[in-house]
Amino acid sequence: MEWARIEFKEGWNPDTTLKTISAFANDIDNWGGGYIVIGAKEKDGKLVRPVTGIAPDAVDRIQKDLLRYCKYLKPVYICLLYTSPSPRDRT
């Protein structure tokens, strides 16, 4: 479920993702930031299964975009990026 430290994004949208990163970077409650899961849809605050994921050939571009957009934040914010194979790719 979506809550203060986890945000699900169905697809890659730099504008909304950067707003979420900015909110996590402010971290007024001192929770240590948060997690953005790209390629996961939510409905009524809950994860929709199965997770659709993102196209494997888009991962590098999205990671580069994230790092580039984070430099717009002042002070500069460096995101930690992790990737995980889609459950349908695990055989």
Short mmCIF file of N, CA and C in Angstrom, two decimals:
data_model
loop_
_atom_site.label_atom_id
_atom_site.label_comp_id
_atom_site.label_asym_id
_atom_site.label_seq_id
_atom_site.Cartn_x
_atom_site.Cartn_y
_atom_site.Cartn_z
N MET A 1 0.84 -1.18 0.00
CA MET A 1 0.00 0.00 0.00
C MET A 1 0.88 1.24 0.00
N GLU A 2 0.37 2.31 -0.56
CA GLU A 2 1.09 3.56 -0.61
C GLU A 2 1.00 4.25 0.75
N TRP A 3 2.08 4.77 1.21
CA TRP A 3 2.07 5.54 2.45
C TRP A 3 3.18 6.57 2.39
N ALA A 4 3.55 7.16 3.50
CA ALA A 4 4.46 8.30 3.51
C ALA A 4 5.85 7.99 2.96
N ARG A 5 6.30 6.74 2.97
CA ARG A 5 7.65 6.41 2.52
C ARG A 5 7.69 5.63 1.22
N ILE A 6 6.55 5.24 0.69
CA ILE A 6 6.51 4.47 -0.56
C ILE A 6 5.54 5.13 -1.53
N GLU A 7 6.00 5.30 -2.76
CA GLU A 7 5.16 5.89 -3.80
C GLU A 7 5.26 5.00 -5.03
N PHE A 8 4.12 4.55 -5.55
CA PHE A 8 4.09 3.73 -6.75
C PHE A 8 3.82 4.62 -7.96
N LYS A 9 4.58 4.39 -9.02
CA LYS A 9 4.40 5.11 -10.28
C LYS A 9 4.21 4.08 -11.39
N GLU A 10 3.09 4.18 -12.09
CA GLU A 10 2.80 3.21 -13.14
C GLU A 10 3.83 3.27 -14.26
N GLY A 11 4.29 4.46 -14.58
CA GLY A 11 5.27 4.63 -15.64
C GLY A 11 6.24 5.74 -15.28
N TRP A 12 7.13 6.03 -16.19
CA TRP A 12 8.14 7.06 -15.96
C TRP A 12 7.59 8.42 -16.34
N ASN A 13 7.45 9.29 -15.35
CA ASN A 13 7.02 10.66 -15.55
C ASN A 13 7.95 11.54 -14.73
N PRO A 14 8.93 12.21 -15.36
CA PRO A 14 9.91 12.98 -14.62
C PRO A 14 9.29 14.03 -13.69
N ASP A 15 8.24 14.71 -14.12
CA ASP A 15 7.67 15.79 -13.31
C ASP A 15 7.13 15.28 -11.98
N THR A 16 6.27 14.28 -12.03
CA THR A 16 5.69 13.78 -10.78
C THR A 16 6.73 13.04 -9.94
N THR A 17 7.65 12.36 -10.60
CA THR A 17 8.69 11.65 -9.85
C THR A 17 9.61 12.62 -9.13
N LEU A 18 9.98 13.72 -9.79
CA LEU A 18 10.85 14.71 -9.16
C LEU A 18 10.15 15.38 -7.96
N LYS A 19 8.85 15.60 -8.07
CA LYS A 19 8.11 16.17 -6.94
C LYS A 19 8.15 15.21 -5.75
N THR A 20 8.01 13.93 -6.03
CA THR A 20 8.07 12.94 -4.95
C THR A 20 9.46 12.88 -4.35
N ILE A 21 10.49 12.91 -5.18
CA ILE A 21 11.87 12.89 -4.68
C ILE A 21 12.11 14.11 -3.80
N SER A 22 11.63 15.26 -4.23
CA SER A 22 11.78 16.48 -3.45
C SER A 22 11.11 16.35 -2.09
N ALA A 23 9.92 15.77 -2.07
CA ALA A 23 9.22 15.57 -0.81
C ALA A 23 9.99 14.62 0.10
N PHE A 24 10.52 13.54 -0.47
CA PHE A 24 11.31 12.61 0.33
C PHE A 24 12.59 13.26 0.83
N ALA A 25 13.19 14.11 0.01
CA ALA A 25 14.44 14.78 0.41
C ALA A 25 14.21 15.75 1.56
N ASN A 26 13.03 16.37 1.61
CA ASN A 26 12.73 17.28 2.72
C ASN A 26 12.65 16.54 4.05
N ASP A 27 12.08 15.37 4.05
CA ASP A 27 12.09 14.44 5.19
C ASP A 27 11.89 15.12 6.54
N ILE A 28 10.84 15.89 6.66
CA ILE A 28 10.55 16.63 7.89
C ILE A 28 10.43 15.69 9.09
N ASP A 29 9.88 14.51 8.88
CA ASP A 29 9.69 13.57 9.98
C ASP A 29 10.93 12.73 10.28
N ASN A 30 12.01 12.97 9.53
CA ASN A 30 13.28 12.28 9.74
C ASN A 30 13.13 10.76 9.60
N TRP A 31 12.44 10.32 8.53
CA TRP A 31 12.24 8.91 8.27
C TRP A 31 13.31 8.32 7.36
N GLY A 32 14.23 9.13 6.91
CA GLY A 32 15.29 8.62 6.04
C GLY A 32 14.90 8.55 4.58
N GLY A 33 14.01 9.46 4.14
CA GLY A 33 13.62 9.48 2.73
C GLY A 33 12.48 8.54 2.43
N GLY A 34 12.53 7.91 1.25
CA GLY A 34 11.45 7.02 0.87
C GLY A 34 11.81 6.22 -0.36
N TYR A 35 10.84 5.49 -0.85
CA TYR A 35 11.03 4.61 -2.00
C TYR A 35 10.01 4.93 -3.07
N ILE A 36 10.50 5.00 -4.31
CA ILE A 36 9.63 5.18 -5.46
C ILE A 36 9.74 3.90 -6.29
N VAL A 37 8.61 3.28 -6.53
CA VAL A 37 8.59 2.05 -7.32
C VAL A 37 7.98 2.40 -8.68
N ILE A 38 8.82 2.39 -9.71
CA ILE A 38 8.37 2.72 -11.05
C ILE A 38 8.01 1.42 -11.77
N GLY A 39 6.84 1.42 -12.38
CA GLY A 39 6.36 0.23 -13.08
C GLY A 39 5.35 -0.55 -12.24
N ALA A 40 4.85 0.11 -11.20
CA ALA A 40 3.85 -0.54 -10.33
C ALA A 40 2.65 0.39 -10.21
N LYS A 41 1.50 -0.12 -10.50
CA LYS A 41 0.27 0.66 -10.45
C LYS A 41 -0.37 0.52 -9.07
N GLU A 42 -1.04 1.59 -8.63
CA GLU A 42 -1.77 1.53 -7.37
C GLU A 42 -3.21 1.93 -7.60
N LYS A 43 -4.06 1.37 -6.78
CA LYS A 43 -5.47 1.73 -6.82
C LYS A 43 -5.95 1.80 -5.38
N ASP A 44 -6.53 2.94 -5.02
CA ASP A 44 -7.00 3.16 -3.65
C ASP A 44 -5.90 2.93 -2.63
N GLY A 45 -4.66 3.33 -2.98
CA GLY A 45 -3.54 3.22 -2.06
C GLY A 45 -2.94 1.83 -1.94
N LYS A 46 -3.37 0.90 -2.79
CA LYS A 46 -2.85 -0.47 -2.73
C LYS A 46 -2.23 -0.86 -4.06
N LEU A 47 -1.20 -1.67 -3.98
CA LEU A 47 -0.51 -2.16 -5.17
C LEU A 47 -1.43 -3.05 -5.98
N VAL A 48 -1.45 -2.82 -7.30
CA VAL A 48 -2.22 -3.65 -8.22
C VAL A 48 -1.30 -4.76 -8.73
N ARG A 49 -1.75 -5.97 -8.60
CA ARG A 49 -0.98 -7.11 -9.09
C ARG A 49 -1.67 -7.71 -10.29
N PRO A 50 -0.95 -8.26 -11.25
CA PRO A 50 0.50 -8.38 -11.25
C PRO A 50 1.17 -7.05 -11.57
N VAL A 51 2.38 -6.89 -11.07
CA VAL A 51 3.17 -5.69 -11.34
C VAL A 51 3.57 -5.71 -12.81
N THR A 52 3.34 -4.60 -13.51
CA THR A 52 3.64 -4.57 -14.95
C THR A 52 5.11 -4.34 -15.23
N GLY A 53 5.78 -3.57 -14.39
CA GLY A 53 7.19 -3.26 -14.61
C GLY A 53 7.37 -2.26 -15.73
N ILE A 54 8.61 -2.10 -16.14
CA ILE A 54 8.94 -1.23 -17.27
C ILE A 54 9.77 -2.04 -18.26
N ALA A 55 9.81 -1.59 -19.47
CA ALA A 55 10.57 -2.29 -20.50
C ALA A 55 12.05 -2.31 -20.14
N PRO A 56 12.70 -3.48 -20.24
CA PRO A 56 14.13 -3.56 -19.89
C PRO A 56 15.00 -2.56 -20.64
N ASP A 57 14.64 -2.25 -21.88
CA ASP A 57 15.46 -1.30 -22.65
C ASP A 57 15.27 0.14 -22.20
N ALA A 58 14.31 0.41 -21.29
CA ALA A 58 14.09 1.76 -20.78
C ALA A 58 14.81 2.02 -19.46
N VAL A 59 15.32 0.98 -18.83
CA VAL A 59 15.91 1.12 -17.49
C VAL A 59 17.09 2.10 -17.48
N ASP A 60 18.04 1.93 -18.38
CA ASP A 60 19.21 2.80 -18.41
C ASP A 60 18.82 4.27 -18.62
N ARG A 61 17.90 4.51 -19.53
CA ARG A 61 17.46 5.89 -19.81
C ARG A 61 16.81 6.49 -18.57
N ILE A 62 15.95 5.73 -17.91
CA ILE A 62 15.28 6.24 -16.71
C ILE A 62 16.28 6.54 -15.61
N GLN A 63 17.26 5.66 -15.42
CA GLN A 63 18.28 5.89 -14.39
C GLN A 63 19.07 7.16 -14.69
N LYS A 64 19.45 7.35 -15.94
CA LYS A 64 20.18 8.57 -16.32
C LYS A 64 19.32 9.80 -16.12
N ASP A 65 18.05 9.72 -16.51
CA ASP A 65 17.13 10.83 -16.30
C ASP A 65 17.01 11.18 -14.82
N LEU A 66 16.84 10.16 -13.99
CA LEU A 66 16.71 10.39 -12.55
C LEU A 66 17.92 11.15 -11.99
N LEU A 67 19.10 10.68 -12.34
CA LEU A 67 20.31 11.34 -11.84
C LEU A 67 20.40 12.77 -12.35
N ARG A 68 20.03 12.98 -13.61
CA ARG A 68 20.09 14.33 -14.18
C ARG A 68 19.06 15.26 -13.51
N TYR A 69 17.84 14.78 -13.33
CA TYR A 69 16.80 15.60 -12.72
C TYR A 69 17.09 15.91 -11.25
N CYS A 70 17.70 14.98 -10.55
CA CYS A 70 18.02 15.22 -9.14
C CYS A 70 19.00 16.37 -8.96
N LYS A 71 19.79 16.66 -9.99
CA LYS A 71 20.72 17.79 -9.91
C LYS A 71 20.01 19.13 -9.92
N TYR A 72 18.72 19.15 -10.32
CA TYR A 72 17.95 20.39 -10.29
C TYR A 72 17.55 20.78 -8.87
N LEU A 73 17.54 19.81 -7.97
CA LEU A 73 17.18 20.10 -6.58
C LEU A 73 18.33 20.84 -5.89
N LYS A 74 18.00 21.74 -5.01
CA LYS A 74 19.01 22.48 -4.26
C LYS A 74 18.77 22.28 -2.78
N PRO A 75 19.71 21.75 -2.04
CA PRO A 75 20.99 21.24 -2.53
C PRO A 75 20.77 20.01 -3.41
N VAL A 76 21.79 19.69 -4.21
CA VAL A 76 21.71 18.55 -5.11
C VAL A 76 21.43 17.30 -4.29
N TYR A 77 20.52 16.49 -4.78
CA TYR A 77 20.11 15.26 -4.10
C TYR A 77 20.52 14.09 -4.97
N ILE A 78 21.23 13.14 -4.39
CA ILE A 78 21.65 11.96 -5.13
C ILE A 78 20.77 10.78 -4.73
N CYS A 79 20.08 10.21 -5.71
CA CYS A 79 19.19 9.08 -5.46
C CYS A 79 19.99 7.78 -5.49
N LEU A 80 19.58 6.84 -4.68
CA LEU A 80 20.10 5.49 -4.78
C LEU A 80 19.15 4.72 -5.67
N LEU A 81 19.68 4.08 -6.69
CA LEU A 81 18.84 3.41 -7.68
C LEU A 81 19.04 1.89 -7.60
N TYR A 82 17.93 1.18 -7.61
CA TYR A 82 17.96 -0.27 -7.61
C TYR A 82 17.03 -0.77 -8.70
N THR A 83 17.40 -1.85 -9.32
CA THR A 83 16.51 -2.48 -10.30
C THR A 83 16.24 -3.91 -9.86
N SER A 84 15.10 -4.39 -10.25
CA SER A 84 14.73 -5.76 -9.94
C SER A 84 14.03 -6.34 -11.16
N PRO A 85 14.36 -7.58 -11.52
CA PRO A 85 13.66 -8.16 -12.66
C PRO A 85 12.18 -8.33 -12.38
N SER A 86 11.41 -8.22 -13.42
CA SER A 86 9.97 -8.44 -13.30
C SER A 86 9.74 -9.90 -12.90
N PRO A 87 8.71 -10.16 -12.10
CA PRO A 87 8.40 -11.55 -11.75
C PRO A 87 8.20 -12.43 -12.97
N ARG A 88 7.69 -11.87 -14.06
CA ARG A 88 7.49 -12.69 -15.26
C ARG A 88 8.80 -13.04 -15.94
N ASP A 89 9.89 -12.31 -15.62
CA ASP A 89 11.20 -12.60 -16.21
C ASP A 89 11.98 -13.61 -15.37
N ARG A 90 11.50 -13.92 -14.19
CA ARG A 90 12.20 -14.89 -13.32
C ARG A 90 11.70 -16.28 -13.66
N THR A 91 12.60 -17.07 -14.20
CA THR A 91 12.21 -18.45 -14.53
C THR A 91 13.22 -19.41 -13.96
#
